[in-house]
Amino acid sequence: MHSTFTMTREPTFKSYCVCRGRNEHELSAESPIIVEPCNQTDILLTTTNKLFSFDRVFDQHATQENVYDEVVQPILDQVLEGFNCTIFAYGQTGSGKTYTMEGNLEERHTRDAGIIPRVITNLFDMLEANHSEYSVKVSLLELYNEELRDLLNPTNHQQGRQIKIFEDKLGSGVIVQGIDERFIQNAQEGLNVLRAGIKYRSIGTTKCNDKSSRSHCVFSLISHIRESVPGKEDVFRIAKLNLVDLAGSENINRSGAEFGRAREAGMINQSLLTLGRVINHLVEHSPHIPYRESKLTRLLKDSLGGKTRTCIIATISIAKMNQEEITSTLDYANRAKNIRNRPEANQPTNRNIHIRDLEMKIEQLKSDLQASYEKNGVYMTQKSFDAIKEENQHLKDAVKDRQDRLDKAKHDLTHTEVKWREVTTKIDSVILDCDRKVDMIRIQEQQARTQQADDLLDYFGKFESDLKSIHKEVEIIGKRYDQLYQHHIQDDQCQMESLELDMDRWNHNVQMSMDQQIQQLTDQNRKQRDELEKEKKRHTETWEKLQQMISEVSQSQKESLEATTATLGASLVNDIDLLENVKTDASTVRNKQASYLKERKNKIAFMENQIREDQDHCKKILSKISLMDNLSKSQQLILQTQAQQKDEGLRKRPLAELEIEPIPRKRPQR
Ligand SMILES: Nc1ncnc2c1ncn2[C@@H]1O[C@H](COP(=O)(O)OP(=O)(O)OP(=O)(O)O)[C@@H](O)[C@H]1O
């Protein structure tokens, strides 16, 4: 055994997680597994994909022995070194707290034996192996509905003897007055005592557990170990191990706490809530830790942020149907991991000190007894009175603390009320303003609508008169078209007839003049030819007569004669050519006249077509105009009806419901 009193640097508040495999109920409900231990220290909640870290995670296949070896054995070693230690089991009902802490109490080394029987057994084994002088005493305390009960002496409670909790001024932690502490000589005796006490634990039935522990249960082991120091007086090393099986952390509805058990569940939750608050305050290093708000936290004060080595074992189901509780348990235990305790080994005490302590205690008890016999008004010793006074002071402090918080809450409430009133007034004025604005907007809208309707009526009136004038214009155009058409055709026909006449006349004239010219030319030609013949004859005669003379006439005369003949011949040819040209010109003019006539005819036919098309177009325009006329009349009617209806309904109907189409501001182009 180690005899040194060491301050450790390991985490002072450890946190473990133990998973329970699915039970019959969860299997029959086919509730899927939602937790996955990733490695030895992390566990994944698959539904939220959140990872929780612990000092060690035990999956559903882990054994009680595994848990003991890894969690409890190191703690037991430290108990033997003089450290006070505490192990909590925390979890929803039915998750395996009692199984983990107690398990099977019947047999020493069964597979299902939990932490307590293994601790008892191993403690004695270790003490024996150490060959030291020792003593071990145990106590078993139940906290039910905020009442402490001694399970090793249940009659105490029945006889109305109260168990009190004191804080020891000398620094040895919390003192629980009025409980039985049984010395046990060996493991078997310890197990017997435990089994006997456990029988009295408050058990009920819940939906989650047939044998549900309805209370918090604290099993404490106190060991005194004698240590020999060479040349000095022997000393005793005293240490305490608390093994706490908390009640289920379930919510009332889900646990199905029935038949008056709702109060019980409420109480359980109350003390667990306080435990949670204490943990939060410790984690946040708050100046005030609300230990005094529940007996559970008062009892375990030293294990929470005190000098004790503490660990929490979170027991969880792995089935999805318990998701809510699994999450809250993991959160709770995870948070507790951040508590910082200041473990200190207890100072060894020697026989004399111990005897003196015991003598003081005997004295105190004697004094209490005496005071109680004498019934002199104060049935207790001064020391007990002082303790009660101190308790009262604590209570007063707590009351003051609560009063302060209440005052602050009241102050906050008043402040909030003032603000609320301010906000309400503001809201009222805003509503009033809004109402006024809405009314104004309605009136404006109504006016605008009426104006719009009037504008519309004006517009349609003008539109109608415009249509009428268009109508008239179109009629005039139509008539003009008709007249034009008649006129044009007649003109063209006259023109054509006169042209034809002209042509005929011209043709005739041309023919006549041509014939005359031809006749003249032919006559002229004949005359000239006759003259020429005569001339020729004369010449021949003359020639013949003057043959002789001719031979004598110079060559030049002969040439001149021949030239004259040639000139006369050429002139004749020219005349013929001229006549031919005149003929060609006449036929060209004739052709031109014919093509002009043809062109005119085509033009007239084209114009006739156009006029016909124009007439059709006019007819269409006329029918459209009459259609528009009808439409405008019917729209005018609708508008008038609407205007009347609007006038009546505008006050009642919201703006958006008025189905008036947008007004085209642009006039249609004529
Ligand atoms: N790891 C486990 N292996 C096998 N069985 C288990 C395990 N944990 C719990 N059980 C069984 O589940 C049932 C409920 O367990 P237990 O009574 O320990 O729950 P609990 O958390 O203490 O519930 P309560 O808060 O209601 O007391 C018991 O029958 C127990 O034997």
XYZ file of C-alpha atoms and ligand atoms in Angstrom:
701
model
C 0.000 0.000 0.000
C 1.140 3.537 -0.795
C 1.651 5.775 2.125
C 2.310 9.065 0.379
C -0.428 11.706 0.162
C -0.270 12.899 -3.376
C -2.131 15.626 -5.223
C -3.041 14.179 -8.620
C -3.010 16.012 -11.967
C -5.532 13.669 -13.623
C -9.015 14.994 -14.449
C -10.735 15.324 -11.098
C -14.268 14.679 -12.284
C -14.429 11.812 -14.728
C -17.320 10.900 -16.882
C -18.156 7.468 -18.327
C -20.894 6.099 -20.514
C -22.358 2.590 -20.275
C -24.749 1.414 -23.006
C -27.468 -1.099 -22.305
C -28.388 -3.480 -25.130
C -31.979 -3.378 -26.362
C -34.435 -5.082 -24.022
C -37.425 -7.184 -25.083
C -39.740 -4.201 -25.220
C -37.388 -2.213 -27.463
C -36.753 -5.234 -29.693
C -40.438 -6.023 -30.114
C -41.054 -2.371 -30.978
C -38.229 -2.736 -33.554
C -36.743 0.464 -32.247
C -33.483 0.987 -34.170
C -30.075 1.537 -32.554
C -29.130 5.219 -32.591
C -25.853 5.313 -30.713
C -22.530 4.212 -32.093
C -19.488 4.076 -29.835
C -16.791 5.304 -32.273
C -13.787 4.441 -30.202
C -13.133 3.954 -26.511
C -13.925 7.537 -25.621
C -16.426 8.870 -28.173
C -20.019 8.025 -28.857
C -22.030 9.195 -31.861
C -25.737 9.910 -31.660
C -26.603 8.955 -35.231
C -29.956 10.759 -35.346
C -28.367 14.143 -34.744
C -24.854 13.226 -35.834
C -23.588 14.645 -32.551
C -20.444 13.278 -30.995
C -20.070 13.048 -27.220
C -16.721 12.478 -25.564
C -16.195 10.637 -22.314
C -13.261 9.293 -20.374
C -14.429 5.873 -21.503
C -17.424 4.505 -23.386
C -18.677 0.971 -22.753
C -20.814 -0.431 -25.549
C -23.688 -2.854 -25.028
C -21.308 -5.816 -25.154
C -19.157 -4.601 -22.258
C -19.351 -6.662 -19.058
C -19.735 -5.595 -15.451
C -16.165 -6.732 -14.966
C -14.958 -4.398 -17.750
C -16.678 -1.448 -16.076
C -15.298 -2.354 -12.690
C -11.739 -2.853 -13.920
C -11.558 0.381 -15.858
C -13.641 2.719 -13.738
C -13.826 1.465 -10.171
C -10.562 -0.287 -9.458
C -8.448 2.899 -9.893
C -10.852 4.724 -7.593
C -10.641 1.999 -4.960
C -6.854 2.276 -5.122
C -7.187 5.961 -4.324
C -9.589 5.305 -1.465
C -6.860 3.220 0.072
C -4.528 6.172 -0.389
C -6.813 8.278 1.770
C -8.942 10.058 -0.849
C -12.651 10.442 -0.454
C -14.277 9.268 -3.658
C -17.767 9.204 -5.122
C -19.273 7.303 -8.046
C -22.666 8.387 -9.393
C -24.872 6.399 -11.723
C -27.074 8.732 -13.748
C -29.602 7.875 -16.450
C -33.228 7.406 -17.370
C -35.275 4.760 -15.634
C -34.526 1.283 -16.885
C -31.214 2.295 -18.448
C -29.199 0.149 -16.023
C -28.146 2.348 -13.079
C -29.078 -0.187 -10.418
C -27.717 -2.989 -12.587
C -24.403 -1.163 -12.893
C -24.178 -0.163 -9.209
C -25.597 -3.308 -7.607
C -26.316 -5.937 -10.225
C -26.537 -9.383 -8.739
C -25.961 -9.157 -4.951
C -26.480 -12.856 -4.328
C -23.266 -14.363 -5.518
C -19.806 -12.953 -4.994
C -18.369 -13.355 -8.430
C -21.208 -13.771 -10.853
C -21.064 -12.111 -14.236
C -23.868 -9.735 -13.277
C -22.377 -8.580 -9.956
C -22.258 -4.804 -10.056
C -19.889 -2.197 -8.690
C -20.906 -2.357 -4.984
C -20.469 -6.128 -4.444
C -17.198 -6.033 -6.409
C -15.952 -3.070 -4.345
C -16.792 -4.774 -1.067
C -15.095 -7.978 -2.142
C -12.002 -6.342 -3.569
C -11.643 -3.889 -0.707
C -11.329 -6.709 1.792
C -9.040 -8.627 -0.552
C -6.771 -5.596 -0.835
C -6.842 -4.847 2.890
C -6.031 -8.455 3.670
C -3.250 -8.503 1.124
C -1.821 -5.394 2.738
C -1.530 -7.050 6.152
C -2.635 -3.807 7.772
C -4.887 -3.298 10.703
C -8.106 -1.905 9.409
C -11.762 -1.370 10.082
C -14.547 -0.897 7.573
C -17.983 0.497 8.240
C -20.877 0.971 5.867
C -24.041 3.024 5.723
C -26.983 2.939 3.354
C -29.019 6.052 2.910
C -32.071 6.676 0.815
C -33.325 10.069 -0.275
C -36.977 9.746 -1.126
C -39.247 12.745 -1.771
C -36.585 14.990 -0.210
C -36.574 12.859 2.961
C -33.517 11.033 4.161
C -34.025 7.445 5.311
C -31.577 5.089 6.897
C -32.040 1.800 5.087
C -29.868 -0.026 7.647
C -32.198 1.069 10.417
C -35.609 1.731 8.874
C -37.302 1.858 12.280
C -35.544 5.173 12.971
C -37.652 6.751 10.293
C -40.787 5.053 11.483
C -40.158 6.385 15.005
C -39.851 9.898 13.605
C -36.129 10.229 14.185
C -34.794 12.686 11.669
C -31.512 12.432 9.854
C -29.651 15.741 9.704
C -26.934 16.942 7.420
C -24.165 19.194 8.776
C -21.133 20.679 7.259
C -18.121 19.832 9.365
C -16.271 22.960 10.388
C -13.025 21.038 10.828
C -13.107 20.350 7.103
C -13.893 16.687 7.048
C -16.805 17.312 4.690
C -20.455 16.639 5.283
C -21.645 14.955 8.457
C -24.880 12.988 8.383
C -26.216 12.783 11.905
C -28.559 10.086 13.047
C -27.686 7.193 10.725
C -26.394 3.768 11.493
C -22.853 2.977 10.451
C -22.250 -0.774 10.573
C -18.799 -2.186 11.016
C -18.276 -5.129 8.736
C -15.572 -7.705 9.205
C -15.535 -9.180 5.739
C -17.070 -9.036 2.303
C -19.760 -11.559 3.023
C -20.937 -9.570 6.010
C -20.887 -6.417 3.906
C -23.029 -8.071 1.218
C -25.470 -9.331 3.821
C -25.845 -5.859 5.328
C -26.292 -4.391 1.858
C -28.899 -6.946 0.839
C -30.776 -6.412 4.077
C -30.844 -2.652 3.607
C -31.674 -2.652 -0.100
C -34.880 -4.533 0.663
C -36.244 -1.315 2.176
C -35.519 0.822 -0.836
C -38.594 2.470 -2.363
C -39.412 0.637 -5.534
C -42.259 1.190 -7.952
C -43.357 0.119 -11.366
C -43.009 2.376 -14.359
C -43.563 1.842 -18.058
C -39.797 1.597 -18.443
C -38.921 -0.604 -15.509
C -40.908 -3.117 -13.468
C -38.647 -2.607 -10.464
C -37.930 1.056 -10.741
C -35.935 2.644 -7.927
C -37.920 5.699 -6.984
C -35.258 7.148 -4.727
C -31.638 8.198 -4.717
C -29.556 5.647 -2.830
C -26.144 6.292 -1.275
C -24.043 3.370 -0.131
C -21.015 4.584 1.807
C -17.939 2.648 2.821
C -15.614 4.196 5.402
C -12.259 2.584 5.906
C -9.767 3.146 8.700
C -6.346 1.774 7.971
C -3.552 1.750 10.515
C -0.165 2.768 9.196
C 3.051 2.249 11.049
C 5.651 4.977 10.831
C 9.043 3.840 12.197
C 9.913 5.652 15.432
C 6.545 7.350 15.588
C 3.098 6.654 16.829
C 0.911 4.630 14.421
C -1.535 6.651 12.373
C -4.896 5.896 10.802
C -5.761 6.741 7.259
C -9.472 7.362 6.907
C -11.264 7.490 3.539
C -14.827 7.330 2.366
C -16.290 5.917 -0.826
C -19.830 6.934 -1.813
C -21.597 4.775 -4.370
C -24.692 6.631 -5.525
C -27.511 5.110 -7.514
C -29.621 8.086 -8.567
C -33.302 7.797 -9.339
C -34.358 7.785 -12.991
C -33.952 11.035 -14.895
C -37.009 10.341 -17.055
C -39.746 12.865 -17.656
C -43.016 12.162 -15.833
C -45.172 11.521 -18.874
C -42.747 9.179 -20.576
C -41.970 7.184 -17.458
C -45.696 6.695 -16.918
C -45.495 7.584 -13.239
C -49.022 6.839 -12.116
C -51.141 6.417 -8.989
C -49.777 9.321 -7.017
C -46.286 8.814 -8.310
C -46.281 12.079 -10.259
C -45.285 13.973 -7.088
C -42.557 11.406 -6.530
C -41.292 11.851 -10.089
C -41.481 15.601 -9.619
C -39.367 15.352 -6.468
C -36.869 13.102 -8.202
C -36.651 15.540 -11.059
C -36.421 18.443 -8.608
C -33.343 17.046 -6.902
C -31.833 16.001 -10.237
C -32.529 19.465 -11.574
C -30.743 20.951 -8.595
C -27.889 18.540 -9.212
C -27.841 19.783 -12.813
C -27.875 23.412 -11.702
C -25.037 22.746 -9.247
C -23.062 21.113 -12.055
C -23.747 24.104 -14.355
C -22.736 26.604 -11.690
C -19.568 24.646 -10.983
C -18.718 24.427 -14.672
C -19.331 28.150 -15.077
C -17.357 28.917 -11.884
C -20.293 30.842 -10.411
C -19.616 32.501 -7.047
C -22.753 30.953 -5.556
C -23.378 27.243 -5.932
C -26.948 26.289 -4.990
C -26.045 23.181 -2.967
C -28.659 23.967 -0.352
C -31.557 23.784 -2.785
C -31.873 20.018 -2.423
C -30.821 17.422 0.120
C -29.151 15.415 -2.613
C -26.707 18.217 -3.421
C -26.188 19.054 0.272
C -25.388 15.413 0.944
C -22.969 15.218 -1.974
C -21.577 18.726 -1.631
C -18.042 17.593 -1.144
C -18.232 15.319 -4.173
C -19.283 18.234 -6.359
C -16.482 20.739 -6.635
C -15.068 19.725 -3.249
C -12.115 17.693 -2.110
C -13.524 14.379 -3.308
C -12.532 12.407 -6.378
C -15.732 11.956 -8.307
C -16.919 10.217 -11.410
C -20.295 9.970 -13.092
C -21.435 6.915 -15.015
C -24.115 7.784 -17.566
C -26.230 4.752 -18.359
C -28.149 4.871 -21.603
C -30.409 2.741 -23.725
C -29.368 2.478 -27.367
C -32.876 2.319 -28.813
C -34.343 5.191 -30.791
C -37.555 5.143 -28.754
C -35.525 6.643 -25.875
C -33.827 9.284 -27.982
C -34.947 12.215 -25.836
C -33.578 10.694 -22.624
C -30.415 9.430 -24.322
C -29.651 12.938 -25.546
C -30.316 14.586 -22.211
C -28.262 11.980 -20.313
C -25.308 12.369 -22.690
C -25.547 16.155 -22.427
C -25.768 16.037 -18.639
C -22.803 13.712 -18.161
C -20.801 15.524 -20.795
C -21.286 18.790 -18.994
C -20.388 17.267 -15.627
C -17.033 16.286 -17.116
C -16.036 19.939 -16.918
C -16.393 20.172 -13.141
C -13.099 20.752 -11.433
C -12.776 19.131 -7.985
C -9.773 19.655 -5.731
C -9.124 16.175 -4.420
C -7.112 16.091 -1.248
C -6.191 13.029 0.676
C -7.420 13.013 4.267
C -4.765 13.817 6.839
C -3.767 10.689 8.786
C -4.856 10.683 12.335
C -3.271 8.847 15.258
C -4.868 6.787 17.959
C -4.838 9.643 20.475
C -6.438 12.090 18.087
C -8.948 9.477 17.149
C -9.701 8.669 20.775
C -10.003 12.369 21.497
C -12.447 12.737 18.580
C -14.437 9.831 19.856
C -14.393 11.162 23.404
C -15.625 14.537 22.140
C -18.376 12.834 20.264
C -19.324 10.815 23.388
C -19.317 13.994 25.406
C -21.548 15.685 22.931
C -23.956 12.782 22.839
C -23.985 12.669 26.660
C -24.760 16.375 26.836
C -27.557 15.961 24.300
C -28.943 13.091 26.358
C -28.731 15.079 29.583
C -30.440 18.088 28.039
C -33.145 15.855 26.717
C -33.646 14.182 30.175
C -33.876 17.491 31.963
C -36.244 18.938 29.372
C -35.087 22.373 30.532
C -36.281 24.141 27.474
C -33.278 23.520 25.299
C -33.124 19.828 24.564
C -29.667 19.886 23.103
C -26.104 20.800 23.879
C -24.658 24.153 23.006
C -22.699 22.485 20.189
C -25.828 20.996 18.654
C -27.525 24.351 19.140
C -24.611 26.052 17.397
C -24.835 23.532 14.582
C -28.535 24.264 14.236
C -27.768 27.964 14.428
C -25.245 27.529 11.694
C -27.775 25.563 9.707
C -30.248 28.359 10.283
C -27.695 30.870 9.106
C -27.197 28.841 5.958
C -30.914 28.714 5.490
C -31.125 32.458 6.054
C -28.379 32.943 3.495
C -30.251 30.764 1.081
C -33.479 32.675 1.794
C -31.616 35.952 1.326
C -30.156 34.661 -1.894
C -33.623 33.679 -3.077
C -35.042 36.988 -1.845
C -32.360 38.820 -3.799
C -33.179 36.819 -6.880
C -36.883 37.408 -6.287
C -36.277 41.153 -5.898
C -34.253 41.160 -9.069
C -36.976 39.208 -10.848
C -39.583 41.682 -9.496
C -37.471 44.586 -10.628
C -37.066 42.985 -14.047
C -40.796 42.327 -14.141
C -41.612 45.963 -13.279
C -39.155 47.116 -15.888
C -40.675 44.727 -18.425
C -44.177 45.901 -17.456
C -43.205 49.538 -18.023
C -41.664 48.633 -21.335
C -44.684 46.554 -22.214
C -46.968 49.491 -21.420
C -44.806 51.781 -23.521
C -44.852 49.319 -26.383
C -48.642 48.841 -26.016
C -49.182 52.607 -26.104
C -46.961 52.871 -29.140
C -48.784 50.020 -30.825
C -52.160 51.670 -30.015
C -51.046 54.975 -31.483
C -49.625 53.201 -34.532
C -52.933 51.330 -34.981
C -54.861 54.600 -34.633
C -52.585 56.259 -37.131
C -52.955 53.319 -39.480
C -56.779 53.468 -39.190
C -56.729 57.173 -39.951
C -54.434 56.643 -42.908
C -56.549 53.769 -44.199
C -59.690 55.954 -44.017
C -57.907 58.760 -45.820
C -56.611 56.412 -48.478
C -60.134 54.993 -48.906
C -61.641 58.468 -49.378
C -58.870 59.446 -51.769
C -59.309 56.227 -53.660
C -63.058 56.754 -53.816
C -62.575 60.269 -55.156
C -60.010 59.077 -57.621
C -62.353 56.327 -58.788
C -65.242 58.723 -59.247
C -62.942 61.093 -61.127
C -61.719 58.220 -63.222
C -65.266 57.113 -63.983
C -66.197 60.697 -64.987
C -63.082 60.966 -67.137
C -63.971 57.684 -68.689
C -67.490 58.802 -69.457
C -66.174 62.039 -71.012
C -63.644 60.121 -72.941
C -66.194 57.678 -74.277
C -68.573 60.533 -75.124
C -65.826 62.166 -77.144
C -64.909 58.852 -78.584
C -68.475 58.303 -79.685
C -68.728 61.721 -81.359
C -65.360 61.081 -82.996
C -66.696 57.794 -84.238
C -69.764 59.505 -85.603
C -67.697 62.074 -87.471
C -65.453 59.296 -88.761
C -68.564 57.502 -89.796
C -69.744 60.583 -91.725
C -66.330 61.102 -93.258
C -66.232 57.519 -94.365
C -69.703 57.874 -95.878
C -68.572 60.979 -97.769
C -65.444 59.191 -98.893
C -67.592 56.274 -100.027
C -69.883 58.574 -101.977
C -66.911 60.384 -103.428
C -65.470 57.066 -104.416
C -68.707 56.139 -106.112
C -68.862 59.450 -107.915
C -65.257 59.264 -108.836
C -65.736 55.786 -110.047
C -68.696 56.749 -112.233
C -67.008 59.869 -113.429
C -63.775 58.186 -114.152
C -65.329 55.342 -116.068
C -67.458 57.702 -118.103
C -64.507 59.983 -118.761
C -62.369 57.104 -119.776
C -65.059 55.659 -122.012
C -65.584 59.042 -123.728
C -61.896 59.527 -123.996
C -61.561 56.077 -125.454
C -64.335 56.598 -127.934
C -62.946 59.976 -129.026
C -59.518 58.442 -129.163
C -60.832 55.606 -131.282
C -62.590 58.139 -133.461
C -59.463 60.247 -133.620
C -57.549 57.151 -134.453
C -59.945 56.179 -137.157
C -59.956 59.709 -138.437
C -56.269 59.972 -138.205
C -55.883 56.600 -139.808
C -58.169 57.557 -142.540
C -56.406 60.891 -143.042
C -53.033 59.278 -142.931
C -54.220 56.640 -145.352
C -55.698 59.300 -147.557
C -52.661 61.513 -147.476
C -50.476 58.517 -147.997
C -52.579 57.357 -150.910
C -52.614 60.882 -152.255
C -48.923 61.282 -151.777
C -48.304 57.896 -153.292
C -50.653 58.779 -156.116
C -49.000 62.146 -156.503
C -45.601 60.617 -156.396
C -46.650 57.861 -158.780
C -48.202 60.480 -161.045
C -45.164 62.670 -160.705
C -43.030 59.717 -161.411
C -45.096 58.708 -164.321
C -45.031 62.242 -165.619
C -41.358 62.458 -165.100
C -40.948 59.100 -166.714
C -43.170 60.184 -169.559
C -41.251 63.377 -169.776
C -38.113 61.434 -169.541
C -39.356 59.073 -172.214
C -40.305 62.020 -174.244
C -37.053 63.654 -173.477
C -35.358 60.385 -174.225
C -37.259 60.132 -177.412
C -36.492 63.678 -178.160
C -33.006 63.136 -177.208
C -32.872 59.957 -179.235
C -34.376 61.785 -182.110
C -32.200 64.656 -181.458
C -29.475 62.199 -180.943
C -30.178 60.475 -184.038
C -30.470 63.788 -185.720
C -27.623 65.078 -184.065
C -25.727 61.825 -184.154
C -23.388 63.374 -186.165
C -23.549 66.357 -184.114
C -23.162 64.284 -181.042
C -20.109 62.703 -182.216
C -19.030 66.129 -182.469
C -20.473 67.201 -179.141
C -17.807 67.119 -176.639
C -17.367 64.339 -174.204
C -18.419 66.671 -171.460
C -21.829 67.187 -172.874
C -22.267 63.469 -173.044
C -21.230 63.124 -169.349
C -23.529 65.928 -168.353
C -26.373 64.185 -169.953
C -25.521 60.993 -168.258
C -25.188 62.820 -164.901
C -28.563 64.408 -165.339
C -30.005 60.984 -166.028
C -28.325 59.642 -162.889
C -29.632 62.569 -160.799
C -33.130 62.026 -162.081
C -32.837 58.310 -161.262
C -31.502 59.076 -157.743
C -34.287 61.550 -157.136
C -36.803 58.894 -158.069
C -35.180 56.417 -155.666
C -35.221 59.062 -152.933
C -38.893 59.709 -153.465
C -39.649 56.033 -153.219
C -37.541 55.790 -149.995
C -39.420 58.763 -148.567
C -42.692 57.137 -149.294
C -41.525 53.928 -147.652
C -40.443 55.900 -144.548
C -43.771 57.671 -144.326
C -45.451 54.295 -144.517
C -43.232 52.915 -141.740
C -43.887 55.988 -139.579
C -47.593 55.643 -140.104
C -47.518 51.998 -139.014
C -45.336 52.905 -135.966
C -47.777 55.613 -134.960
C -50.562 53.166 -135.434
C -48.790 50.581 -133.312
C -48.094 53.163 -130.655
C -51.700 54.249 -130.662
C -52.765 50.599 -130.325
C -50.387 49.945 -127.412
C -51.443 53.203 -125.749
C -55.027 52.117 -126.083
C -54.177 48.715 -124.638
C -52.351 50.355 -121.757
C -55.274 52.659 -121.062
C -57.593 49.660 -121.139
C -55.368 47.819 -118.644
C -55.192 50.886 -116.443
C -58.938 51.220 -116.491
C -59.307 47.529 -115.613
C -56.756 47.996 -112.788
C -58.599 51.062 -111.542
C -61.852 49.162 -111.712
C -60.294 46.459 -109.541
C -58.914 48.996 -107.109
C -62.215 50.762 -106.872
C -63.879 47.414 -106.189
C -61.324 46.664 -103.468
C -61.731 50.132 -102.006
C -65.454 49.596 -101.967
C -65.009 46.282 -100.109
C -62.623 47.967 -97.719
C -65.076 50.770 -97.156
C -67.801 48.255 -96.480
C -65.560 46.495 -93.960
C -64.684 49.793 -92.280
C -68.360 50.625 -92.170
C -69.227 47.286 -90.558
C -66.328 47.726 -88.083
C -67.476 51.199 -87.279
C -71.008 49.996 -86.639
C -69.524 47.178 -84.460
C -67.461 49.721 -82.536
C -70.493 51.873 -82.315
C -72.405 49.027 -80.682
C -69.456 48.158 -78.470
C -69.025 51.699 -77.278
C -72.728 51.915 -76.579
C -72.664 48.694 -74.565
C -69.435 49.783 -72.754
C -71.026 53.086 -72.018
C -73.953 51.211 -70.550
C -71.646 48.931 -68.496
C -69.657 51.897 -67.307
C -72.681 53.749 -66.274
C -73.937 50.690 -64.369
C -70.486 50.190 -62.825
C -70.205 53.805 -61.895
C -73.530 53.544 -60.136
C -72.513 50.303 -58.426
C -69.161 51.755 -57.426
C -70.720 54.790 -56.008
C -72.787 52.516 -53.840
C -70.145 49.851 -53.122
C -66.946 51.911 -52.798
C -67.537 52.596 -49.154
C -67.983 48.918 -48.392
C -65.539 47.149 -50.661
C -61.738 47.135 -50.331
C -59.846 48.814 -53.087
C -58.322 45.733 -54.622
C -61.758 44.250 -55.281
C -62.869 47.066 -57.611
C -62.458 45.464 -61.000
C -62.077 48.531 -63.201
C -59.729 47.935 -66.098
C -56.875 50.373 -66.588
C -57.888 53.389 -68.701
C -56.001 53.841 -71.964
C -54.764 57.371 -71.728
C -53.772 57.444 -75.434
C -56.535 58.167 -77.894
C -56.777 55.698 -80.793
C -55.356 56.992 -84.008
C -57.858 57.636 -86.632
N -25.974 -3.775 -19.146
C -27.022 -4.557 -18.900
N -27.003 -5.841 -19.252
C -28.054 -6.639 -19.037
N -29.203 -6.243 -18.434
C -29.282 -4.976 -18.055
C -28.211 -4.062 -18.248
N -28.573 -2.894 -17.747
C -29.825 -3.051 -17.264
N -30.238 -4.295 -17.436
C -31.553 -4.812 -17.055
O -32.511 -3.820 -17.337
C -33.502 -3.722 -16.316
C -33.547 -2.322 -15.764
O -32.294 -1.990 -15.214
P -32.127 -1.153 -13.893
O -33.147 -1.554 -12.853
O -30.709 -1.262 -13.497
O -32.477 0.252 -14.419
P -32.398 1.610 -13.603
O -31.706 2.555 -14.486
O -31.826 1.387 -12.280
O -33.912 2.022 -13.526
P -34.649 2.839 -12.337
O -34.155 4.209 -12.433
O -36.094 2.721 -12.725
O -34.301 2.161 -11.100
C -33.096 -4.726 -15.272
O -33.861 -5.895 -15.457
C -31.638 -5.009 -15.557
O -31.285 -6.338 -15.198
